[in-house]
Amino acid sequence: AQSVSQHNHHVILSEAASLELGCNYSYGGTVNLFWYVQYPGQHLQLLLKYFSGDPLVKGIKGFEAEFIKSKFSFNLRKPSVQWSDTAEYFCAVTPVNTDKLIFGTGTRLQVFP
Amino acid sequence: EPEVTQTPSHQVTQMGQEVILRCVPISNHLYFYWYRQILGQKVEFLVSFYNNEISEKSEIFDDQFSVERPDGSNFTLKIRSTKLEDSAMYFCASSDRGLVYGYTFGSGTRLTVV
């Protein structure tokens, strides 16, 4: 069965620190990959997505992610976090030709000023 | 920016009762979805709906659940005979052209079964 693993459950950083959140998936075929963010009290919002092409994708608010096919990974990065990045971050995949997202358990990021 | 609206934001129900969770998708969207998140667990796909029928459903989406688009604007999830383990956050989402173009999620309804 397809699954997504996010190894960091809770990350605490100071402002201006660099961020990398891990995401690995298990699925033998072609997948589309996503990162969603959920700010406190708000809905899930798409940060970025990868379908094909350049494996380094840039999203909103300075986030980027790199798809490494050989490692089944799609890690999220940001060079310098801000207090406003405090949120829960979800990695998700969908096998090509389906319409459902398979989510990881999420990583709670807290950024202190 | 257009939003997906879910009501109520929190619902408490007695075990064995039926509940209807309501969603108003973005008006020109054609694809609709329900997901749920049990506290401390992953967000799980329940069902997708297009052209007035279910297009895909998960193993969780058994006879206890049903979805309906009763009019041109609402999209509902009905849970019959609720169980304690149905307590979760339920998210609705909609899309104009399917997942490849991204979906917009609602803020969720927290269902508590007591």
CSV table of C-alpha atoms in Angstrom, one decimal:
chain,number,residue,atom,x,y,z
A,1,ALA,CA,0.0,0.0,0.0
A,2,GLN,CA,1.1,3.5,-0.7
A,3,SER,CA,2.3,5.5,2.3
A,4,VAL,CA,4.1,8.7,3.2
A,5,SER,CA,6.5,9.2,6.1
A,6,GLN,CA,7.4,12.5,7.7
A,7,HIS,CA,10.1,11.8,10.2
A,8,ASN,CA,10.0,15.1,12.1
A,9,HIS,CA,6.9,15.3,14.2
A,10,HIS,CA,7.8,18.6,15.9
A,11,VAL,CA,10.4,21.1,15.0
A,12,ILE,CA,11.4,24.1,17.0
A,13,LEU,CA,13.5,26.8,15.4
A,14,SER,CA,14.5,30.4,16.0
A,15,GLU,CA,13.8,33.0,13.4
A,16,ALA,CA,16.3,33.1,10.6
A,17,ALA,CA,17.3,29.5,11.0
A,18,SER,CA,17.2,27.2,8.0
A,19,LEU,CA,14.5,24.6,7.7
A,20,GLU,CA,14.4,21.1,6.2
A,21,LEU,CA,11.5,18.8,6.7
A,22,GLY,CA,11.8,15.2,5.5
A,23,CYS,CA,9.3,13.4,3.5
A,24,ASN,CA,9.6,9.9,2.0
A,25,TYR,CA,7.0,7.8,0.2
A,26,SER,CA,6.5,4.3,-0.7
A,27,TYR,CA,5.1,3.6,-4.1
A,28,GLY,CA,6.7,1.8,-7.1
A,29,GLY,CA,5.1,3.9,-9.9
A,30,THR,CA,4.9,7.5,-10.9
A,31,VAL,CA,3.6,9.9,-8.3
A,32,ASN,CA,2.7,13.5,-8.0
A,33,LEU,CA,4.0,15.2,-4.9
A,34,PHE,CA,2.7,18.0,-2.7
A,35,TRP,CA,3.4,20.0,0.4
A,36,TYR,CA,0.5,21.6,2.2
A,37,VAL,CA,0.5,24.0,5.2
A,38,GLN,CA,-2.1,24.5,7.8
A,39,TYR,CA,-1.7,27.7,9.9
A,40,PRO,CA,-3.5,27.7,13.3
A,41,GLY,CA,-7.2,27.8,12.8
A,42,GLN,CA,-7.0,27.8,9.0
A,43,HIS,CA,-7.6,25.4,6.2
A,44,LEU,CA,-5.0,23.3,4.4
A,45,GLN,CA,-3.2,25.4,1.7
A,46,LEU,CA,-1.0,24.2,-1.1
A,47,LEU,CA,2.6,25.3,-0.7
A,48,LEU,CA,4.0,23.6,-3.8
A,49,LYS,CA,3.7,20.6,-6.0
A,50,TYR,CA,5.8,18.5,-8.3
A,51,PHE,CA,4.3,16.7,-11.4
A,52,SER,CA,7.3,16.5,-13.8
A,53,GLY,CA,10.3,18.4,-15.1
A,54,ASP,CA,12.8,20.2,-12.8
A,55,PRO,CA,12.9,18.2,-9.6
A,56,LEU,CA,13.6,21.4,-7.6
A,57,VAL,CA,10.3,23.2,-7.2
A,58,LYS,CA,9.7,26.6,-5.7
A,59,GLY,CA,6.5,27.4,-3.9
A,60,ILE,CA,4.9,30.3,-2.1
A,61,LYS,CA,6.5,32.2,0.8
A,62,GLY,CA,10.1,31.2,-0.1
A,63,PHE,CA,9.6,27.5,0.3
A,64,GLU,CA,11.1,24.9,-2.1
A,65,ALA,CA,11.3,21.2,-2.3
A,66,GLU,CA,13.5,18.7,-4.1
A,67,PHE,CA,12.3,15.5,-5.6
A,68,ILE,CA,14.9,12.8,-5.4
A,69,LYS,CA,13.4,9.8,-7.2
A,70,SER,CA,16.2,7.3,-6.2
A,71,LYS,CA,15.5,8.1,-2.5
A,72,PHE,CA,11.7,8.3,-2.8
A,73,SER,CA,12.0,11.7,-1.1
A,74,PHE,CA,10.5,15.1,-1.4
A,75,ASN,CA,12.0,17.3,1.3
A,76,LEU,CA,10.8,20.8,2.0
A,77,ARG,CA,13.3,23.6,2.6
A,78,LYS,CA,13.4,27.2,3.5
A,79,PRO,CA,16.7,29.1,4.0
A,80,SER,CA,15.5,31.5,6.7
A,81,VAL,CA,12.2,30.9,8.6
A,82,GLN,CA,10.0,33.6,10.1
A,83,TRP,CA,7.7,33.5,13.1
A,84,SER,CA,4.8,33.6,10.7
A,85,ASP,CA,5.9,30.2,9.4
A,86,THR,CA,4.6,28.5,12.6
A,87,ALA,CA,2.2,25.9,11.3
A,88,GLU,CA,1.7,22.3,10.6
A,89,TYR,CA,3.2,21.0,7.3
A,90,PHE,CA,1.9,18.0,5.5
A,91,CYS,CA,3.6,16.1,2.7
A,92,ALA,CA,1.2,14.2,0.3
A,93,VAL,CA,1.5,12.1,-2.8
A,94,THR,CA,-0.9,10.8,-5.3
A,95,PRO,CA,-0.3,8.0,-7.8
A,96,VAL,CA,-0.7,9.2,-11.3
A,97,ASN,CA,-4.2,8.6,-12.6
A,98,THR,CA,-5.9,8.8,-9.3
A,99,ASP,CA,-7.5,11.8,-7.7
A,100,LYS,CA,-6.8,11.2,-4.0
A,101,LEU,CA,-4.1,12.6,-1.8
A,102,ILE,CA,-2.2,10.3,0.6
A,103,PHE,CA,-0.9,12.4,3.4
A,104,GLY,CA,1.9,12.0,5.9
A,105,THR,CA,1.3,12.5,9.6
A,106,GLY,CA,2.4,16.1,9.5
A,107,THR,CA,5.2,18.1,11.1
A,108,ARG,CA,4.4,20.8,13.6
A,109,LEU,CA,6.8,23.7,13.2
A,110,GLN,CA,7.2,26.3,15.9
A,111,VAL,CA,9.4,29.4,15.2
A,112,PHE,CA,10.4,31.6,18.0
A,113,PRO,CA,11.3,35.3,17.5
B,1,GLU,CA,-9.9,34.7,-2.8
B,2,PRO,CA,-12.7,32.2,-3.2
B,3,GLU,CA,-13.2,29.8,-0.2
B,4,VAL,CA,-14.7,26.5,0.5
B,5,THR,CA,-17.1,26.9,3.5
B,6,GLN,CA,-17.9,24.2,6.0
B,7,THR,CA,-20.6,24.2,8.6
B,8,PRO,CA,-20.8,23.7,11.5
B,9,SER,CA,-17.2,24.2,12.7
B,10,HIS,CA,-17.8,21.9,15.6
B,11,GLN,CA,-20.6,19.4,16.1
B,12,VAL,CA,-21.2,17.1,19.1
B,13,THR,CA,-23.5,14.2,18.6
B,14,GLN,CA,-24.7,11.2,20.6
B,15,MET,CA,-23.4,7.8,19.5
B,16,GLY,CA,-25.9,6.1,17.2
B,17,GLN,CA,-27.2,9.4,15.8
B,18,GLU,CA,-27.0,10.5,12.2
B,19,VAL,CA,-25.0,13.6,11.3
B,20,ILE,CA,-24.8,15.7,8.2
B,21,LEU,CA,-21.7,17.7,7.5
B,22,ARG,CA,-22.2,20.6,5.1
B,23,CYS,CA,-19.8,22.1,2.6
B,24,VAL,CA,-20.2,24.9,0.1
B,25,PRO,CA,-17.6,24.4,-2.6
B,26,ILE,CA,-16.3,27.2,-4.8
B,27,SER,CA,-19.0,28.0,-7.3
B,28,ASN,CA,-17.4,27.0,-10.6
B,29,HIS,CA,-15.7,23.9,-9.2
B,30,LEU,CA,-16.8,20.5,-10.5
B,31,TYR,CA,-14.8,18.0,-8.4
B,32,PHE,CA,-15.6,17.5,-4.7
B,33,TYR,CA,-13.8,15.6,-1.9
B,34,TRP,CA,-14.1,14.6,1.7
B,35,TYR,CA,-11.1,13.8,3.9
B,36,ARG,CA,-10.9,13.2,7.6
B,37,GLN,CA,-8.3,13.5,10.3
B,38,ILE,CA,-8.7,11.5,13.6
B,39,LEU,CA,-6.8,13.3,16.4
B,40,GLY,CA,-3.1,12.5,16.2
B,41,GLN,CA,-3.4,10.6,12.9
B,42,LYS,CA,-3.0,11.3,9.2
B,43,VAL,CA,-5.4,13.1,7.0
B,44,GLU,CA,-7.2,10.3,5.2
B,45,PHE,CA,-9.1,10.4,1.9
B,46,LEU,CA,-12.7,9.4,2.1
B,47,VAL,CA,-14.4,10.0,-1.2
B,48,SER,CA,-14.3,12.0,-4.4
B,49,PHE,CA,-17.4,13.1,-6.4
B,50,TYR,CA,-17.8,14.3,-9.9
B,51,ASN,CA,-20.7,14.7,-12.3
B,52,ASN,CA,-23.2,13.7,-9.6
B,53,GLU,CA,-21.6,10.5,-8.7
B,54,ILE,CA,-18.8,9.0,-6.6
B,55,SER,CA,-15.6,8.7,-8.7
B,56,GLU,CA,-13.4,7.1,-6.1
B,57,LYS,CA,-13.8,6.0,-2.4
B,58,SER,CA,-11.6,4.6,0.3
B,59,GLU,CA,-12.1,1.4,2.3
B,60,ILE,CA,-13.2,3.6,5.2
B,61,PHE,CA,-16.1,4.9,3.1
B,62,ASP,CA,-18.5,2.1,3.8
B,63,ASP,CA,-22.3,1.9,4.0
B,64,GLN,CA,-22.3,4.1,7.0
B,65,PHE,CA,-21.3,7.1,4.8
B,66,SER,CA,-23.0,8.8,1.9
B,67,VAL,CA,-22.4,12.0,0.0
B,68,GLU,CA,-24.9,14.1,-1.9
B,69,ARG,CA,-25.0,17.3,-3.8
B,70,PRO,CA,-28.6,18.2,-3.0
B,71,ASP,CA,-28.7,21.5,-4.9
B,72,GLY,CA,-26.3,23.5,-7.0
B,73,SER,CA,-24.2,24.8,-4.2
B,74,ASN,CA,-24.0,22.3,-1.3
B,75,PHE,CA,-22.0,19.1,-0.9
B,76,THR,CA,-22.9,17.0,2.1
B,77,LEU,CA,-21.4,14.1,4.0
B,78,LYS,CA,-23.9,12.0,5.9
B,79,ILE,CA,-22.7,9.6,8.6
B,80,ARG,CA,-25.4,7.2,9.8
B,81,SER,CA,-25.4,5.6,13.3
B,82,THR,CA,-22.3,7.4,14.5
B,83,LYS,CA,-19.6,5.6,16.5
B,84,LEU,CA,-17.1,6.9,19.0
B,85,GLU,CA,-14.3,6.3,16.4
B,86,ASP,CA,-16.0,8.6,13.9
B,87,SER,CA,-14.8,11.5,16.1
B,88,ALA,CA,-12.5,13.5,13.8
B,89,MET,CA,-11.9,16.6,11.8
B,90,TYR,CA,-13.7,16.3,8.5
B,91,PHE,CA,-12.4,18.4,5.6
B,92,CYS,CA,-14.2,19.2,2.4
B,93,ALA,CA,-12.3,20.2,-0.7
B,94,SER,CA,-13.2,21.2,-4.3
B,95,SER,CA,-11.4,21.7,-7.6
B,96,ASP,CA,-12.3,23.0,-11.0
B,97,ARG,CA,-10.3,20.5,-13.0
B,98,GLY,CA,-9.2,17.7,-10.6
B,99,LEU,CA,-6.2,17.1,-8.5
B,100,VAL,CA,-3.5,18.0,-11.0
B,101,TYR,CA,-4.6,21.6,-10.9
B,102,GLY,CA,-4.8,21.6,-7.1
B,103,TYR,CA,-7.7,21.6,-4.7
B,104,THR,CA,-9.0,24.2,-2.2
B,105,PHE,CA,-9.8,22.9,1.3
B,106,GLY,CA,-12.3,24.1,3.8
B,107,SER,CA,-11.4,24.8,7.4
B,108,GLY,CA,-13.0,21.6,8.6
B,109,THR,CA,-15.8,20.4,10.9
B,110,ARG,CA,-14.7,18.9,14.2
B,111,LEU,CA,-17.1,16.0,14.9
B,112,THR,CA,-17.2,14.7,18.5
B,113,VAL,CA,-19.2,11.6,19.1
B,114,VAL,CA,-20.1,11.1,22.8
